Coordinates of C-alpha atoms in Angstrom, one line a residue:
X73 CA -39.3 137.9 -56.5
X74 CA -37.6 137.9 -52.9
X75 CA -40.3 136.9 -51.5
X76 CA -41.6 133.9 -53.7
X77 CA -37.4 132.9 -53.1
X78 CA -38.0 133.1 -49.7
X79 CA -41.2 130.9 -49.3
X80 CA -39.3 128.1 -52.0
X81 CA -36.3 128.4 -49.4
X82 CA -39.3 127.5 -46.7
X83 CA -40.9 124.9 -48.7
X84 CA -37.9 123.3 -49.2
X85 CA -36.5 123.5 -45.4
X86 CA -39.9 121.7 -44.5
X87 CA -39.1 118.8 -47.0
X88 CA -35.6 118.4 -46.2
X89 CA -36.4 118.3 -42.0
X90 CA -40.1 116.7 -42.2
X91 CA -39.4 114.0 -39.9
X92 CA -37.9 116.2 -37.1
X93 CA -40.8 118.7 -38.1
X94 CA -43.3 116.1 -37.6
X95 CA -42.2 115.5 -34.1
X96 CA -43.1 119.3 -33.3
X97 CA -46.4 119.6 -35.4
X98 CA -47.2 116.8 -33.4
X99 CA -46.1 118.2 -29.9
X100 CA -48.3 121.7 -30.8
X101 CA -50.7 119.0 -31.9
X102 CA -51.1 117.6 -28.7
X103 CA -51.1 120.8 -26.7
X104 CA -53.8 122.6 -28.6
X105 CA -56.1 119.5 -28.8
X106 CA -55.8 119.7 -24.9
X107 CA -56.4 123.6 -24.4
X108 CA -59.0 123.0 -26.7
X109 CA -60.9 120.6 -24.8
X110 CA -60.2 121.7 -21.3
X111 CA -61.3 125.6 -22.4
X112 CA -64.7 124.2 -24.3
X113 CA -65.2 122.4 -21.3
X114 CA -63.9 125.2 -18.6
X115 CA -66.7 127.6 -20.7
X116 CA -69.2 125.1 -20.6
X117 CA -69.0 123.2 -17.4
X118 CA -70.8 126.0 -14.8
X119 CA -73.7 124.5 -16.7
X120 CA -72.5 121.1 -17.1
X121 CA -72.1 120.8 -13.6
X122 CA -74.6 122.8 -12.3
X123 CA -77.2 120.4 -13.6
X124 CA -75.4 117.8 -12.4
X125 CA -75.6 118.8 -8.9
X126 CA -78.7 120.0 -8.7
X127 CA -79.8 116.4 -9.1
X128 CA -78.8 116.0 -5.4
X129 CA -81.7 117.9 -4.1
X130 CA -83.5 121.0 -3.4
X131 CA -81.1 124.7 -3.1
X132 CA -83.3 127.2 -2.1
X133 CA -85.6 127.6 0.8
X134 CA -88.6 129.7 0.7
X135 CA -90.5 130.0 4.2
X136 CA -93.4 132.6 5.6
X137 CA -92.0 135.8 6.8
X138 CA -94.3 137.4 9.4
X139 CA -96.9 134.5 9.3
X140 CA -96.5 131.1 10.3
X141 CA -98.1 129.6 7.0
X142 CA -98.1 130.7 2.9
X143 CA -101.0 131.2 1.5
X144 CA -102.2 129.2 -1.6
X145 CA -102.0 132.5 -3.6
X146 CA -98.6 133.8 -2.9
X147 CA -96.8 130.8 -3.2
X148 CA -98.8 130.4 -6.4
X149 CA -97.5 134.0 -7.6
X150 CA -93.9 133.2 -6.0
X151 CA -94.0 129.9 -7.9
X152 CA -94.6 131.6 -10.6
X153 CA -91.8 134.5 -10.4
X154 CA -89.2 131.8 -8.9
X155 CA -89.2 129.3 -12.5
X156 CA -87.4 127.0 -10.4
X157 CA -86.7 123.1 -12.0
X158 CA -89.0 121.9 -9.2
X159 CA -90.7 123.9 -6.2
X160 CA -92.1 121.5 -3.5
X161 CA -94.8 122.3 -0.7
X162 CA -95.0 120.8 2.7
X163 CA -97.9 120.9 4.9
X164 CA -98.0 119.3 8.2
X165 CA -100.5 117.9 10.6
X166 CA -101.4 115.7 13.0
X167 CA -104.1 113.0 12.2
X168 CA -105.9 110.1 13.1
X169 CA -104.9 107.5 11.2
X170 CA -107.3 104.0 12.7
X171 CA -105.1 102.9 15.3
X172 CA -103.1 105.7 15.8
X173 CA -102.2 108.9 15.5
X174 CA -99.2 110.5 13.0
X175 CA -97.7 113.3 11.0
X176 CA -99.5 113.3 7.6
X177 CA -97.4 115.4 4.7
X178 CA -99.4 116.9 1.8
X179 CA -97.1 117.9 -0.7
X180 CA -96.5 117.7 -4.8
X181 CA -95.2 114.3 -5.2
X182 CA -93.4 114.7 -8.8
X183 CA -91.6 117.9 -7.5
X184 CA -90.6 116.2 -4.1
X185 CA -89.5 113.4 -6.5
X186 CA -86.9 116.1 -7.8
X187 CA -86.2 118.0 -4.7
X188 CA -85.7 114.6 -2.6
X189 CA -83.9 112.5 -5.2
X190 CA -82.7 110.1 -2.2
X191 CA -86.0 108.5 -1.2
X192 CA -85.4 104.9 -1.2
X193 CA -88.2 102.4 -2.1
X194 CA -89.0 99.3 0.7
X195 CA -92.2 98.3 -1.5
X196 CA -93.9 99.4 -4.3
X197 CA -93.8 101.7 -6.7
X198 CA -93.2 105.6 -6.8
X199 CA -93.1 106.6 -10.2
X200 CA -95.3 109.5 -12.1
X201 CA -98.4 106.8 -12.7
X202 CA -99.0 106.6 -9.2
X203 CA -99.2 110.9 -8.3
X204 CA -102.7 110.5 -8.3
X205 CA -105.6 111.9 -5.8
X206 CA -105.8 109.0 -4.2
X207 CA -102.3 108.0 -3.9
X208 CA -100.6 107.8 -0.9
X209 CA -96.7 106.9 0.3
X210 CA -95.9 106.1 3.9
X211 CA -92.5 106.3 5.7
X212 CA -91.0 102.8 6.5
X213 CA -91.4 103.2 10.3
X214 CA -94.8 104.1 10.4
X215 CA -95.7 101.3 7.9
X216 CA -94.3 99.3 10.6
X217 CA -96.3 100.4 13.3
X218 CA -100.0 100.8 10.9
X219 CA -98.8 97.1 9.5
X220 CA -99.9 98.8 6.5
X221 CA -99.2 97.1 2.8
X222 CA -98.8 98.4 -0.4
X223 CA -102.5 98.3 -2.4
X224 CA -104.1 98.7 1.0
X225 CA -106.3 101.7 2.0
X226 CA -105.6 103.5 5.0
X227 CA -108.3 105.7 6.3
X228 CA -107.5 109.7 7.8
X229 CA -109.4 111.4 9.6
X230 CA -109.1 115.1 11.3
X231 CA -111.3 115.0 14.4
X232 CA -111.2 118.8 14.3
X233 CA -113.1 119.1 10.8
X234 CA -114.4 115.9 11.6
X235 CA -113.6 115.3 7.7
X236 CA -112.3 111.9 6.9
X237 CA -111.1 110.3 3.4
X238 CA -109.4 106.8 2.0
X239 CA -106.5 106.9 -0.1
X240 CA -104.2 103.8 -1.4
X241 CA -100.9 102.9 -0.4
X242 CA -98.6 103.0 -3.6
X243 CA -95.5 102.7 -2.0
X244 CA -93.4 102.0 0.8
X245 CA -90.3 104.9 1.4
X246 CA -87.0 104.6 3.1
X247 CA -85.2 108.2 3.6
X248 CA -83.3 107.6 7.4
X249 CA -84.7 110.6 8.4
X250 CA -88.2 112.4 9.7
X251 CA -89.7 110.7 6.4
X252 CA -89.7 107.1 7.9
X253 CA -92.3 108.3 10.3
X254 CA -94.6 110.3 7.6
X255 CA -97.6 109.6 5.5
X256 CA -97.6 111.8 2.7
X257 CA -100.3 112.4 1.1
X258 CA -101.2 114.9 -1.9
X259 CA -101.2 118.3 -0.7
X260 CA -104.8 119.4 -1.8
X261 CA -106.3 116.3 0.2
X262 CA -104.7 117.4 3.4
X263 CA -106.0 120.8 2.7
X264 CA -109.0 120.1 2.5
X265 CA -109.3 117.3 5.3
X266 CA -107.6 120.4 7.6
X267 CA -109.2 123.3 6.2
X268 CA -106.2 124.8 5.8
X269 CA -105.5 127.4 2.8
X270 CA -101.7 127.5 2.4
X271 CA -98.3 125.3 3.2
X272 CA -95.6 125.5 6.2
X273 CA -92.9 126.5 3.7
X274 CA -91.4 125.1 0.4
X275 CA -87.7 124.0 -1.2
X276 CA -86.9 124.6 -4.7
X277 CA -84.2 123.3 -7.2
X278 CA -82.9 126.5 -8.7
X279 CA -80.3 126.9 -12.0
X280 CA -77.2 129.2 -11.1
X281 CA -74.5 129.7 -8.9
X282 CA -74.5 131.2 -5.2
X283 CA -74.2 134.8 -5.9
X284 CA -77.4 134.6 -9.0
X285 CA -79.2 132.8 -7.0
X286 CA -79.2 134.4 -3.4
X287 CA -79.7 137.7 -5.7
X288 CA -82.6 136.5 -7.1
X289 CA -84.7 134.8 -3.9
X290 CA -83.2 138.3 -2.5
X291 CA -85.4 140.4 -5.2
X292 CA -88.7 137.5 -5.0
X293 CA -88.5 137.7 -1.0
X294 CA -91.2 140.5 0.3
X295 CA -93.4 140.9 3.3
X296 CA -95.0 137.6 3.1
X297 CA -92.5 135.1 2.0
X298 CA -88.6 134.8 2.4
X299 CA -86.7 133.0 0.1
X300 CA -82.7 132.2 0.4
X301 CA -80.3 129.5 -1.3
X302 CA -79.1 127.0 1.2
X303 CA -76.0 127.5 2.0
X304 CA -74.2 124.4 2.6
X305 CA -75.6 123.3 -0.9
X306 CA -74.9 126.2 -3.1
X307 CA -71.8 127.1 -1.4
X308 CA -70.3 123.4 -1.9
X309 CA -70.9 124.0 -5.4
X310 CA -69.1 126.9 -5.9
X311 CA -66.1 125.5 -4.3
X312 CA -66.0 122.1 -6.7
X313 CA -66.6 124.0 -9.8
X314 CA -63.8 126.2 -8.2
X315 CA -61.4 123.3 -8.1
X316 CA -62.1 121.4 -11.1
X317 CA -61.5 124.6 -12.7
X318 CA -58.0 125.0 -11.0
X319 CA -57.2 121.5 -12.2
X320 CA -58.1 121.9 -15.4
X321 CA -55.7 125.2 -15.5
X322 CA -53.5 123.0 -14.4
X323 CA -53.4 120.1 -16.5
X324 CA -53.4 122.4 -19.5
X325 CA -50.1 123.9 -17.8
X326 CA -48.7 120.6 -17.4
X327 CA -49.2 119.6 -21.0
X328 CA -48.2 123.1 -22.4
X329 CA -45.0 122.4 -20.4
X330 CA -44.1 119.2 -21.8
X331 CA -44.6 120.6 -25.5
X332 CA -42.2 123.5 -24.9
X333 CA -39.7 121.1 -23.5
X334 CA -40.5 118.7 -26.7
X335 CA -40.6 121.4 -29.4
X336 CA -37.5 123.4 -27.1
X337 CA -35.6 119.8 -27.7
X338 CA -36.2 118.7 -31.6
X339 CA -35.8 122.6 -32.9
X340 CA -32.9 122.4 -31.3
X341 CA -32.0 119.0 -32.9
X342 CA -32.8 120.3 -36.5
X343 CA -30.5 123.3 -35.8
X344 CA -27.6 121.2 -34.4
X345 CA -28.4 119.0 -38.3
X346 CA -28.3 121.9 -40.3
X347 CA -25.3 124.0 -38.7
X348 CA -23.3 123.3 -42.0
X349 CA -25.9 124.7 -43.8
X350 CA -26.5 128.1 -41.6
X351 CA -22.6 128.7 -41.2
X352 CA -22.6 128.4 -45.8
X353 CA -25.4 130.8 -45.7
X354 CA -23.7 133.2 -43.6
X355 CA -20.4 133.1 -45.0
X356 CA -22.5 133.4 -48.9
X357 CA -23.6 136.9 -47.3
X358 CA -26.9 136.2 -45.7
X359 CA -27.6 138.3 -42.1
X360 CA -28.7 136.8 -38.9
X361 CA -31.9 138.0 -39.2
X362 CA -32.4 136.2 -42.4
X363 CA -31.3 133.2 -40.8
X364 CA -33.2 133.7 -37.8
X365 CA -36.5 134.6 -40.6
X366 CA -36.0 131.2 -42.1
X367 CA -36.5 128.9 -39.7
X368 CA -38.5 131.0 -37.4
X369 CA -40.7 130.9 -40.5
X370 CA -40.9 127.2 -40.5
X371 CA -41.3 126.9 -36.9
X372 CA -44.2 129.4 -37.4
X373 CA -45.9 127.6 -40.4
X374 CA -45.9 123.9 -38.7
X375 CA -47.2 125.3 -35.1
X376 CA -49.9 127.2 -37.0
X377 CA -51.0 124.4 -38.9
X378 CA -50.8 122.0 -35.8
X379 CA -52.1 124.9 -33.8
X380 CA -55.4 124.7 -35.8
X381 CA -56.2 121.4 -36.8
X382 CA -55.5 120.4 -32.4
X383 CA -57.6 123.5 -31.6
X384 CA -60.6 121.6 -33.7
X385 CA -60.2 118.1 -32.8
X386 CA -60.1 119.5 -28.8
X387 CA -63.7 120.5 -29.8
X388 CA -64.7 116.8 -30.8
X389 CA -62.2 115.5 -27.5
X390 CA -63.9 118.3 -25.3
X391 CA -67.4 116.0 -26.6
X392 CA -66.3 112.4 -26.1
X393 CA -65.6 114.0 -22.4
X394 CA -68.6 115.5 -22.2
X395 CA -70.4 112.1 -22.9
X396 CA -68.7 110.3 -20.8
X397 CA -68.6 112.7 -17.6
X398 CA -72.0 114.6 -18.4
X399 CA -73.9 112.5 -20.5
X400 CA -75.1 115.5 -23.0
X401 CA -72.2 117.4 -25.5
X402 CA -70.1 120.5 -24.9
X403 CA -71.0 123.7 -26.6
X404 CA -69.0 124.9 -29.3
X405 CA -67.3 128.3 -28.4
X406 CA -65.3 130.1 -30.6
X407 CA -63.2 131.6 -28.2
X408 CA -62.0 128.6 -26.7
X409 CA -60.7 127.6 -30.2
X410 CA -59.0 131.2 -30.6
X411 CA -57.6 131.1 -27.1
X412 CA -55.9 127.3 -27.3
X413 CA -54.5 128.7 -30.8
X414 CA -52.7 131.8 -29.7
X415 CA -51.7 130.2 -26.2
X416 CA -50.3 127.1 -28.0
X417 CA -48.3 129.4 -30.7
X418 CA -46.9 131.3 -28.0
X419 CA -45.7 128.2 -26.3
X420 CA -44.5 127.2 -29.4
X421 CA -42.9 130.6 -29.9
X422 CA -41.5 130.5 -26.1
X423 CA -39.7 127.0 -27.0
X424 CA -38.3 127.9 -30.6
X425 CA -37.4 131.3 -29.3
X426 CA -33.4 129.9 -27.6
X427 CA -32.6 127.6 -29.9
X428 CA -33.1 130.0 -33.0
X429 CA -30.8 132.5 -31.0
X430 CA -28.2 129.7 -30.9
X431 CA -28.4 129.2 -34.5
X432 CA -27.1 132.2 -35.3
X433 CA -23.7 131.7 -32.7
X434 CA -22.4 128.9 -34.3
X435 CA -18.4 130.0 -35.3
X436 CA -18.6 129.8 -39.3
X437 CA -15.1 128.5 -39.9
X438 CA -15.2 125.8 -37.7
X439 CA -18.2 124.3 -39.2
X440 CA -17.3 125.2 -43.1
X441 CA -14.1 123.0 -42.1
X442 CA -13.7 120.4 -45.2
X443 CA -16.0 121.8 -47.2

């Protein structure tokens, strides 16, 4: 019976103070929807972002150990072992060209189309149609100096195999570095034109942070071929995921902030209304901690509600973000909606906490005056 008077008493506080109590369902509103959004994306956004920068090119370096070359075989196997996004060979030498001589670069042109995102098109076209045996893509400076066009044939030949072969120009590439000056060229038709069975080393595009993925070329590297993340690529990425986690900390800090001050302010509003009607109930016989029951209790049922309904729109905010930044949705995680309700309510419990003490110190007699 007490207690059905009790939640009565508290459904009829929330009517008579709705449109103060508004203002602080909104305020825990606010703060949940943005602990929400910033924690689904704080949990999600190692792999957000790690995708994101591994668009940028090629992580890991994997080079012969005790030989100067890789065989075919083992970097098949390591290939294999490594499940990288994109593993690309290169294989150098020096061949005859018609009028001159030049660098010629067999390698897996849809990898190095991954691993070298930055290669720049003059002419042409360098697109997965044109990876084909007899496909070839020379550097802008040596196109210069072959006066070589795109659709033309350019003959190579290796005068120490004395083997020679025609492939078609598909494209004409722009990379400002050793590129310009390169003919690349599929990397089986330079192995066979050189007689050579293996590549000069190999870059990779690998999923992970630093620390997963230096332990894992660690436990592939063995006798024959040595694999480690590059440094100044993996190590960069630590440190911005490291940031944009420390701002999003702090952004949710700044907004829990401004809700405790907001909540802090209009509880103490209602209070200040509603002295009258806290000194009567004291002098009728209630205690403090009745007092301080009831409107904690309505403090408690409007944050909750507020706390819950933000906490599930952050999910669908922590998406339209998601979209917009990563082009793909945030995961849902149940623990981000678990942690932005408890650390909203005790925010919300932080802010109601002083001005609920005050209630109870206002001096009965003066405030019963003409009543």
């Amino acid at each position: 019976m007490a207690d059905k008077f009790f939640l009565k008493d508290i459904f009829k506080s929330l009517i008579y103070s709705r449109q103060r109590l508004f203002i602080i369902a909104l305020s825990v509103f606010i703060g949940a929807l943005i602990s929400s959004a910033f924690l689904n994306i704080y949990f999600d956004i190692d792999i957000k972002l790690s995708h994101e920068l591994k668009a940028y090119g090629a992580n890991v370096l994997i080079s012969p150990k005790n030989e100067n070359m890789i065989s075919n075989e083992k970097f098949a196997e390591f290939k294999e072992k490594l499940k990288a996004r994109a593993i690309t060979p290169y294989l150098y030498d020096f061949l005859n060209l018609g009028s001159t001589s030049a660098v010629v670069l067999g390698t897996d042109f849809r990898a190095l189309k991954i691993t070298k995102p930055f290669l720049e098109l003059k002419e042409g076209s360098f697109s997965l149609n044109d990876f084909k045996d007899d496909s070839a893509f020379i550097g802008v400076n040596l196109a210069k100096t072959l006066e070589a066009k795109v659709g033309s044939q350019i003959q190579i030949y290796n005068p120490n195999t004395s083997k020679t072969t025609k492939l078609t120009i598909k494209a004409i590439l722009i990379s400002n570095d050793e590129f310009d000056s390169l003919l690349l060229v599929p990397l089986k038709i330079l192995q066979d034109l050189s007689h050579i069975n293996g590549i000069h080393y190999a870059n990779a595009v690998l999923y992970g942070d630093f620390e997963s993925i230096r332990a894992k070329t660690q436990a592939l590297s063995d006798d024959y071929i040595s694999a480690k993340p590059i440094s100044s690529v993996s190590l960069s990425e630590a440190m911005v995921l490291d940031k944009i986690k420390a701002l999003m900390f702090l952004i949710i800090l700044i907004v829990l902030i401004i809700v405790t001050t907001s909540v802090n302010t209009t509880l103490s509003s209602i209070i200040l209304s509603r002295k009258k009607e806290v000194a009567l109930r004291l002098a009728l016989g209630a205690k403090e901690n009745e007092i301080f029951k009831l409107f904690a209790s309505e403090c408690f049922v409007v944050s909750l509600m507020s706390c819950i309904l933000g906490a599930f729109c952050g999910i669908l905010l922590a998406n339209v973000f998601g979209f917009l930044i990563f082009n793909s949705g945030i995961d849902f995680r149940l623990k981000a909606v678990v942690l932005s309700v408890i650390i909203s309510l005790i925010f919300a419990a932080f802010a109601a906490f002083f001005p609920l003490k005050k209630a109870l110190k206002i001096n009965v007699c003066e405030n019963l005056k003409g009543e």
